[in-house]
GROMACS .gro file of C-alpha atoms in nm:
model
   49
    1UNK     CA    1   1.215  -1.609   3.203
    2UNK     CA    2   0.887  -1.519   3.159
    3UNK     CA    3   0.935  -1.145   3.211
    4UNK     CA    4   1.248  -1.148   2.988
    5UNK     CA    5   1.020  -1.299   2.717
    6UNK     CA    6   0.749  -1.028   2.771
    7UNK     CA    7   0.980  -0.756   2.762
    8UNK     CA    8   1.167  -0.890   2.453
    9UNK     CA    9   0.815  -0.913   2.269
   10UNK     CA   10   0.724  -0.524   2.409
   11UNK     CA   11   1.087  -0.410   2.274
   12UNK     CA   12   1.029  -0.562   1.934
   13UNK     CA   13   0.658  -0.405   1.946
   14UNK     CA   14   0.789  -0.093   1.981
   15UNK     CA   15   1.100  -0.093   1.704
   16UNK     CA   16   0.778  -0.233   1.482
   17UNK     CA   17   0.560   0.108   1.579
   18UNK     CA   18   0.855   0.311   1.596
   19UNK     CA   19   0.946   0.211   1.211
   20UNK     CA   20   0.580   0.195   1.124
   21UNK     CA   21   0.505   0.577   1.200
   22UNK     CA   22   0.890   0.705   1.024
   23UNK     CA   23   0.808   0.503   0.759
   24UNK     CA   24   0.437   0.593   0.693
   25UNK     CA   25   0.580   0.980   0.757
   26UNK     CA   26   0.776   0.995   0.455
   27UNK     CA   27   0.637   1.117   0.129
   28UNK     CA   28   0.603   0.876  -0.173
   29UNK     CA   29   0.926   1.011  -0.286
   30UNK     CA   30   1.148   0.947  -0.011
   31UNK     CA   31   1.028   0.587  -0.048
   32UNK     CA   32   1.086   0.522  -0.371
   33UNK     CA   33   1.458   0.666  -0.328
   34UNK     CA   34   1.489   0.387  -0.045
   35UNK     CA   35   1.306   0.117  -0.302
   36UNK     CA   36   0.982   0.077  -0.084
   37UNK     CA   37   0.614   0.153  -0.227
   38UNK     CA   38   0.384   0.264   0.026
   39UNK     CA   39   0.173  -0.107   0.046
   40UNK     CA   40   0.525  -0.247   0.160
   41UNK     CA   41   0.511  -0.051   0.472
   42UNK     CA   42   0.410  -0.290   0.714
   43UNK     CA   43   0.602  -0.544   0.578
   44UNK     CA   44   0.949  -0.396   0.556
   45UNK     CA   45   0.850  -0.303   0.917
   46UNK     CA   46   0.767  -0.652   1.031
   47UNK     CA   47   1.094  -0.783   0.828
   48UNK     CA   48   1.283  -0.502   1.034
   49UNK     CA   49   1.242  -0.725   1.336
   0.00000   0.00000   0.00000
């Protein structure tokens, strides 16, 4: 159980990063066609979970 738990919270850590770093790679543009300003970054990543 405990493993299962760990690796669950090191999957979700890495879909976080993973969406993080595309997100923060797209131009200004790009973001505002999707309807996300560049200070929502982290959360739209975090809501991603």
């Amino acid at each position: 159980m405990l493993f299962s738990n760990m690796r669950k919270s090191v999957q979700r850590w890495n879909q976080y990063r993973t969406t993080l770093n595309e997100l923060n790679q797209m131009t200004d543009r790009e973001l505002s066609d999707i309807g996300i300003s560049r200070w929502q970054i982290k959360e739209v990543a975090k809501s991603a979970l």
